[in-house]
Amino acid sequence: MRILVTGGTGYIGSHTVVELMEAGHDVIILDNLSNSNEAVVDRIGKITGSRPVFYNLDMRDGEALTKLFENERPEGIIHFAGLKAVGESVAKPLMYYDNNIGGTVNLLKTMEKFGCKNIIFSSSATVYGDPEHVPVTEDCPKGSCTNPYGWTKSMIEQILMDLCIADKEWNVVLLRYFNPIGAHRSGTIGENPNGIPNNLMPYITQVAVGKLDHLNVFGNGYDTHDGTGVRDYIHVVDLAKGHVKALVKLAPGSGLNIYNLGTGKGYSVLDIVKNFEEASGVNIPYEIKEPRAGDIATIYADPSKAEKELGWKAEFGIKEMCEDSWRWQKMNPNGY
Ligand code: NAD
Ligand code: UD1
């Protein structure tokens, strides 16, 4: 299939491009490099043996997007492009609504104009809020988000659902990711956060490599086995493979499909610290701090729907996730 990957030089996008190319698909990448680096395109070429086509453009630029569609005629879109820093979204909500929602609406309008009505969207477990039950199934009611970033995911889901109701030609897959960590086994591509990382694993790897002094553990009074927050960490390569499998739901008449992409297992912050120490042989000093605003105690997926309907299941365990995160950080201490 001829696939346009928006946000394809980003963390999850780049890993997905590799899996798509290795599965024999034609890939075109669109990214404005607001949170990534063009060097990623060469790194993908190094892994796969061929450099994907790359457009440096902003998805809010309708004219540039139209030209891209004219030149490339994609058959399906995998839509990763968006801003994702939770704290920044609280400080700059308009920037998030404009970029994530405005950009997506512009993309959808262009798709409609060219009769390309097949899209896989990067949603998030954040749409469940504090979930009604765990493990979370896809029919668990969506919750109240605690920040504008989360709302952009929830609202874009709604826009895509409305499109499917209005026009039966649309085929939409909403993939709700749990917590992606890890990197390509080669250490060639990985997560490259700007500044001090917000998320747990990149923070830990930067402590391990000596860029940060210690980890701050946000609260140890939650109702979990050791008091620290429990999440469903998933290897980014497993997540990437989930997208390749989900392409089958872009076949005509598929309509709307929603899947959780997680492992079904929950690990606490301290479980992750221990597993990382074992995998890397490096000690991670930590201090217990106040809980982070908006955090919940526990969330993990019921991923059985994706297994049943897509034949997809996460294969890597926490050991590989930690090993691969560490390999990437060690080989690229300053990112790309
Ligand atoms: P990322 O920041 O590494 O990748 C996103 C890419 O989108 C970046 O390369 C950025 O430059 C690009 N981009 C942003 N705005 C753009 C615009 N207007 N036009 C063109 N390109 C634009 O993030 P990621 O971790 O790879 O996440 C990919 C997607 O998955 C995002 O939509 C994110 O919200 C979603 N998601 C991520 C996680 C996670 O934990 N990483 C969890 C759930 C959902
Ligand atoms: C966060 C976002 C979520 C987003 C996801 C991926 C919030 C409230 N949620 O999820 O919307 O989709 O990232 O980008 O920000 N932790 C520490 N110390 C740290 C960092 C994290 O103790 O320095 C803890 C957290 O409290 C949490 C766990 O580690 O219990 C995982 O945190 P994180 O990696 O930020 O992911 P989420 O909070 O699940």
PDB file of C-alpha atoms in Angstrom, residues 139-313:
ATOM      1  CA  ASP A 139     -15.889  -0.059  25.357  1.00  0.00           C
ATOM      2  CA  CYS A 140     -14.876   1.474  28.688  1.00  0.00           C
ATOM      3  CA  PRO A 141     -16.476   4.945  28.696  1.00  0.00           C
ATOM      4  CA  LYS A 142     -14.136   7.770  27.751  1.00  0.00           C
ATOM      5  CA  GLY A 143     -13.277   9.878  30.770  1.00  0.00           C
ATOM      6  CA  SER A 144     -12.537  13.458  31.568  1.00  0.00           C
ATOM      7  CA  CYS A 145      -9.060  14.470  30.391  1.00  0.00           C
ATOM      8  CA  THR A 146      -6.869  16.435  32.777  1.00  0.00           C
ATOM      9  CA  ASN A 147      -5.139  18.579  30.160  1.00  0.00           C
ATOM     10  CA  PRO A 148      -5.588  20.134  26.658  1.00  0.00           C
ATOM     11  CA  TYR A 149      -3.262  17.554  25.054  1.00  0.00           C
ATOM     12  CA  GLY A 150      -5.586  14.777  26.210  1.00  0.00           C
ATOM     13  CA  TRP A 151      -8.621  16.701  24.988  1.00  0.00           C
ATOM     14  CA  THR A 152      -7.092  17.051  21.514  1.00  0.00           C
ATOM     15  CA  LYS A 153      -6.880  13.237  21.333  1.00  0.00           C
ATOM     16  CA  SER A 154     -10.435  12.821  22.571  1.00  0.00           C
ATOM     17  CA  MET A 155     -11.808  15.497  20.215  1.00  0.00           C
ATOM     18  CA  ILE A 156      -9.976  14.175  17.159  1.00  0.00           C
ATOM     19  CA  GLU A 157     -11.448  10.736  17.921  1.00  0.00           C
ATOM     20  CA  GLN A 158     -14.894  12.378  17.925  1.00  0.00           C
ATOM     21  CA  ILE A 159     -14.244  14.164  14.616  1.00  0.00           C
ATOM     22  CA  LEU A 160     -13.231  10.868  13.014  1.00  0.00           C
ATOM     23  CA  MET A 161     -16.282   9.069  14.442  1.00  0.00           C
ATOM     24  CA  ASP A 162     -18.555  11.790  13.063  1.00  0.00           C
ATOM     25  CA  LEU A 163     -16.937  11.449   9.633  1.00  0.00           C
ATOM     26  CA  CYS A 164     -17.658   7.705   9.624  1.00  0.00           C
ATOM     27  CA  ILE A 165     -21.311   8.374  10.444  1.00  0.00           C
ATOM     28  CA  ALA A 166     -21.630  11.023   7.718  1.00  0.00           C
ATOM     29  CA  ASP A 167     -19.871   9.129   4.953  1.00  0.00           C
ATOM     30  CA  LYS A 168     -19.626   5.324   4.794  1.00  0.00           C
ATOM     31  CA  GLU A 169     -16.599   5.534   2.510  1.00  0.00           C
ATOM     32  CA  TRP A 170     -14.359   6.510   5.422  1.00  0.00           C
ATOM     33  CA  ASN A 171     -12.316   3.750   7.052  1.00  0.00           C
ATOM     34  CA  VAL A 172     -10.890   4.858  10.382  1.00  0.00           C
ATOM     35  CA  VAL A 173      -8.769   3.033  12.926  1.00  0.00           C
ATOM     36  CA  LEU A 174      -8.285   4.645  16.335  1.00  0.00           C
ATOM     37  CA  LEU A 175      -5.275   3.123  18.076  1.00  0.00           C
ATOM     38  CA  ARG A 176      -5.163   3.923  21.777  1.00  0.00           C
ATOM     39  CA  TYR A 177      -1.535   3.573  22.820  1.00  0.00           C
ATOM     40  CA  PHE A 178      -0.518   2.798  26.361  1.00  0.00           C
ATOM     41  CA  ASN A 179       3.070   3.779  27.365  1.00  0.00           C
ATOM     42  CA  PRO A 180       5.578   3.253  24.536  1.00  0.00           C
ATOM     43  CA  ILE A 181       9.224   2.813  25.572  1.00  0.00           C
ATOM     44  CA  GLY A 182      12.247   1.037  24.068  1.00  0.00           C
ATOM     45  CA  ALA A 183      13.886   1.595  20.713  1.00  0.00           C
ATOM     46  CA  HIS A 184      14.873  -0.259  17.561  1.00  0.00           C
ATOM     47  CA  ARG A 185      17.181  -3.147  18.551  1.00  0.00           C
ATOM     48  CA  SER A 186      19.975  -1.732  16.393  1.00  0.00           C
ATOM     49  CA  GLY A 187      20.167   1.419  18.551  1.00  0.00           C
ATOM     50  CA  THR A 188      19.873   3.466  15.332  1.00  0.00           C
ATOM     51  CA  ILE A 189      16.561   5.200  16.094  1.00  0.00           C
ATOM     52  CA  GLY A 190      14.894   5.962  19.425  1.00  0.00           C
ATOM     53  CA  GLU A 191      13.187   8.584  21.560  1.00  0.00           C
ATOM     54  CA  ASN A 192      14.870  11.982  21.498  1.00  0.00           C
ATOM     55  CA  PRO A 193      13.044  14.357  23.846  1.00  0.00           C
ATOM     56  CA  ASN A 194      13.766  18.080  23.826  1.00  0.00           C
ATOM     57  CA  GLY A 195      15.097  19.353  27.155  1.00  0.00           C
ATOM     58  CA  ILE A 196      14.335  17.562  30.400  1.00  0.00           C
ATOM     59  CA  PRO A 197      12.143  14.533  29.690  1.00  0.00           C
ATOM     60  CA  ASN A 198       8.593  14.483  31.032  1.00  0.00           C
ATOM     61  CA  ASN A 199       8.141  10.740  30.695  1.00  0.00           C
ATOM     62  CA  LEU A 200       9.574   8.076  32.941  1.00  0.00           C
ATOM     63  CA  MET A 201      11.848   5.969  30.706  1.00  0.00           C
ATOM     64  CA  PRO A 202      13.749   8.782  28.956  1.00  0.00           C
ATOM     65  CA  TYR A 203      14.264  10.373  32.367  1.00  0.00           C
ATOM     66  CA  ILE A 204      15.708   7.111  33.719  1.00  0.00           C
ATOM     67  CA  THR A 205      18.030   6.622  30.727  1.00  0.00           C
ATOM     68  CA  GLN A 206      19.327  10.186  31.111  1.00  0.00           C
ATOM     69  CA  VAL A 207      20.067   9.500  34.787  1.00  0.00           C
ATOM     70  CA  ALA A 208      21.845   6.302  33.725  1.00  0.00           C
ATOM     71  CA  VAL A 209      23.997   8.097  31.169  1.00  0.00           C
ATOM     72  CA  GLY A 210      24.893  10.806  33.716  1.00  0.00           C
ATOM     73  CA  LYS A 211      22.957  13.717  32.191  1.00  0.00           C
ATOM     74  CA  LEU A 212      20.587  13.915  35.149  1.00  0.00           C
ATOM     75  CA  ASP A 213      21.445  13.377  38.771  1.00  0.00           C
ATOM     76  CA  HIS A 214      18.554  11.267  40.071  1.00  0.00           C
ATOM     77  CA  LEU A 215      14.979  10.256  39.293  1.00  0.00           C
ATOM     78  CA  ASN A 216      12.086  12.002  41.047  1.00  0.00           C
ATOM     79  CA  VAL A 217       9.375   9.427  41.786  1.00  0.00           C
ATOM     80  CA  PHE A 218       6.036  11.232  41.718  1.00  0.00           C
ATOM     81  CA  GLY A 219       4.299   9.862  44.819  1.00  0.00           C
ATOM     82  CA  ASN A 220       4.434   6.566  46.731  1.00  0.00           C
ATOM     83  CA  GLY A 221       1.033   6.725  48.392  1.00  0.00           C
ATOM     84  CA  TYR A 222      -1.105   5.340  45.561  1.00  0.00           C
ATOM     85  CA  ASP A 223      -3.225   2.251  46.087  1.00  0.00           C
ATOM     86  CA  THR A 224      -0.796  -0.030  44.180  1.00  0.00           C
ATOM     87  CA  HIS A 225       1.507  -2.892  45.244  1.00  0.00           C
ATOM     88  CA  ASP A 226       4.348  -0.519  46.211  1.00  0.00           C
ATOM     89  CA  GLY A 227       2.514   2.826  46.314  1.00  0.00           C
ATOM     90  CA  THR A 228       3.925   4.140  42.995  1.00  0.00           C
ATOM     91  CA  GLY A 229       1.915   4.605  39.772  1.00  0.00           C
ATOM     92  CA  VAL A 230       1.219   1.553  37.599  1.00  0.00           C
ATOM     93  CA  ARG A 231       1.240   1.743  33.777  1.00  0.00           C
ATOM     94  CA  ASP A 232       1.200  -0.591  30.780  1.00  0.00           C
ATOM     95  CA  TYR A 233       4.602  -0.117  29.106  1.00  0.00           C
ATOM     96  CA  ILE A 234       4.827  -1.370  25.525  1.00  0.00           C
ATOM     97  CA  HIS A 235       7.885  -1.782  23.301  1.00  0.00           C
ATOM     98  CA  VAL A 236       7.762   0.826  20.510  1.00  0.00           C
ATOM     99  CA  VAL A 237       8.557  -1.835  17.888  1.00  0.00           C
ATOM    100  CA  ASP A 238       5.546  -3.892  19.014  1.00  0.00           C
ATOM    101  CA  LEU A 239       3.466  -0.721  18.788  1.00  0.00           C
ATOM    102  CA  ALA A 240       4.835  -0.042  15.289  1.00  0.00           C
ATOM    103  CA  LYS A 241       3.921  -3.566  14.193  1.00  0.00           C
ATOM    104  CA  GLY A 242       0.382  -2.967  15.472  1.00  0.00           C
ATOM    105  CA  HIS A 243       0.019  -0.248  12.816  1.00  0.00           C
ATOM    106  CA  VAL A 244       1.102  -2.603  10.043  1.00  0.00           C
ATOM    107  CA  LYS A 245      -1.495  -5.129  11.218  1.00  0.00           C
ATOM    108  CA  ALA A 246      -4.182  -2.432  11.504  1.00  0.00           C
ATOM    109  CA  LEU A 247      -3.891  -1.644   7.771  1.00  0.00           C
ATOM    110  CA  VAL A 248      -6.298  -4.517   7.099  1.00  0.00           C
ATOM    111  CA  LYS A 249      -9.022  -2.368   8.685  1.00  0.00           C
ATOM    112  CA  LEU A 250      -8.585   0.242   5.948  1.00  0.00           C
ATOM    113  CA  ALA A 251     -10.165  -2.171   3.446  1.00  0.00           C
ATOM    114  CA  PRO A 252     -13.379  -0.830   1.854  1.00  0.00           C
ATOM    115  CA  GLY A 253     -16.397  -1.186   4.136  1.00  0.00           C
ATOM    116  CA  SER A 254     -14.348  -1.475   7.346  1.00  0.00           C
ATOM    117  CA  GLY A 255     -15.799   1.740   8.827  1.00  0.00           C
ATOM    118  CA  LEU A 256     -14.700   2.633  12.339  1.00  0.00           C
ATOM    119  CA  ASN A 257     -12.497   0.359  14.454  1.00  0.00           C
ATOM    120  CA  ILE A 258     -10.914   1.075  17.837  1.00  0.00           C
ATOM    121  CA  TYR A 259      -8.080  -0.887  19.463  1.00  0.00           C
ATOM    122  CA  ASN A 260      -6.013  -0.655  22.615  1.00  0.00           C
ATOM    123  CA  LEU A 261      -2.332  -1.257  21.955  1.00  0.00           C
ATOM    124  CA  GLY A 262      -0.784  -2.382  25.222  1.00  0.00           C
ATOM    125  CA  THR A 263       0.633  -5.550  26.759  1.00  0.00           C
ATOM    126  CA  GLY A 264      -2.016  -6.097  29.430  1.00  0.00           C
ATOM    127  CA  LYS A 265       0.623  -5.998  32.184  1.00  0.00           C
ATOM    128  CA  GLY A 266       1.052  -3.201  34.698  1.00  0.00           C
ATOM    129  CA  TYR A 267       4.411  -2.145  36.153  1.00  0.00           C
ATOM    130  CA  SER A 268       4.970   0.414  38.898  1.00  0.00           C
ATOM    131  CA  VAL A 269       7.581   3.173  38.735  1.00  0.00           C
ATOM    132  CA  LEU A 270       9.813   1.212  41.131  1.00  0.00           C
ATOM    133  CA  ASP A 271       9.340  -2.003  39.084  1.00  0.00           C
ATOM    134  CA  ILE A 272      10.659  -0.086  36.070  1.00  0.00           C
ATOM    135  CA  VAL A 273      13.627   1.256  38.035  1.00  0.00           C
ATOM    136  CA  LYS A 274      14.506  -2.290  39.195  1.00  0.00           C
ATOM    137  CA  ASN A 275      14.097  -3.831  35.740  1.00  0.00           C
ATOM    138  CA  PHE A 276      16.170  -1.062  34.165  1.00  0.00           C
ATOM    139  CA  GLU A 277      18.943  -1.529  36.737  1.00  0.00           C
ATOM    140  CA  GLU A 278      19.011  -5.276  36.000  1.00  0.00           C
ATOM    141  CA  ALA A 279      19.059  -4.781  32.234  1.00  0.00           C
ATOM    142  CA  SER A 280      21.716  -2.051  32.242  1.00  0.00           C
ATOM    143  CA  GLY A 281      23.826  -2.868  35.280  1.00  0.00           C
ATOM    144  CA  VAL A 282      23.577   0.837  36.229  1.00  0.00           C
ATOM    145  CA  ASN A 283      22.255   2.058  39.581  1.00  0.00           C
ATOM    146  CA  ILE A 284      19.384   4.597  39.369  1.00  0.00           C
ATOM    147  CA  PRO A 285      19.270   6.834  42.449  1.00  0.00           C
ATOM    148  CA  TYR A 286      15.796   8.173  43.171  1.00  0.00           C
ATOM    149  CA  GLU A 287      13.904  10.441  45.555  1.00  0.00           C
ATOM    150  CA  ILE A 288      10.219  10.222  46.418  1.00  0.00           C
ATOM    151  CA  LYS A 289       8.402  13.474  45.606  1.00  0.00           C
ATOM    152  CA  GLU A 290       4.823  14.756  45.694  1.00  0.00           C
ATOM    153  CA  PRO A 291       2.408  13.168  43.180  1.00  0.00           C
ATOM    154  CA  ARG A 292       2.263  14.923  39.772  1.00  0.00           C
ATOM    155  CA  ALA A 293      -0.979  16.841  39.111  1.00  0.00           C
ATOM    156  CA  GLY A 294      -3.345  14.908  36.865  1.00  0.00           C
ATOM    157  CA  ASP A 295      -1.686  11.504  37.417  1.00  0.00           C
ATOM    158  CA  ILE A 296      -3.789   8.441  38.174  1.00  0.00           C
ATOM    159  CA  ALA A 297      -2.831   5.394  40.251  1.00  0.00           C
ATOM    160  CA  THR A 298      -3.278   2.559  37.785  1.00  0.00           C
ATOM    161  CA  ILE A 299      -4.048   1.972  34.131  1.00  0.00           C
ATOM    162  CA  TYR A 300      -3.329  -1.010  31.915  1.00  0.00           C
ATOM    163  CA  ALA A 301      -4.923  -2.406  28.805  1.00  0.00           C
ATOM    164  CA  ASP A 302      -7.035  -5.351  27.891  1.00  0.00           C
ATOM    165  CA  PRO A 303      -5.360  -5.867  24.491  1.00  0.00           C
ATOM    166  CA  SER A 304      -7.393  -8.944  23.512  1.00  0.00           C
ATOM    167  CA  LYS A 305      -9.516  -7.196  20.859  1.00  0.00           C
ATOM    168  CA  ALA A 306      -6.425  -6.358  18.784  1.00  0.00           C
ATOM    169  CA  GLU A 307      -5.252  -9.956  19.096  1.00  0.00           C
ATOM    170  CA  LYS A 308      -8.607 -11.361  18.024  1.00  0.00           C
ATOM    171  CA  GLU A 309      -9.322  -8.973  15.161  1.00  0.00           C
ATOM    172  CA  LEU A 310      -5.853  -7.950  13.933  1.00  0.00           C
ATOM    173  CA  GLY A 311      -3.792 -10.989  14.932  1.00  0.00           C
ATOM    174  CA  TRP A 312      -1.503  -8.601  16.838  1.00  0.00           C
ATOM    175  CA  LYS A 313       0.034  -9.190  20.225  1.00  0.00           C
TER     176      LYS A 313
END
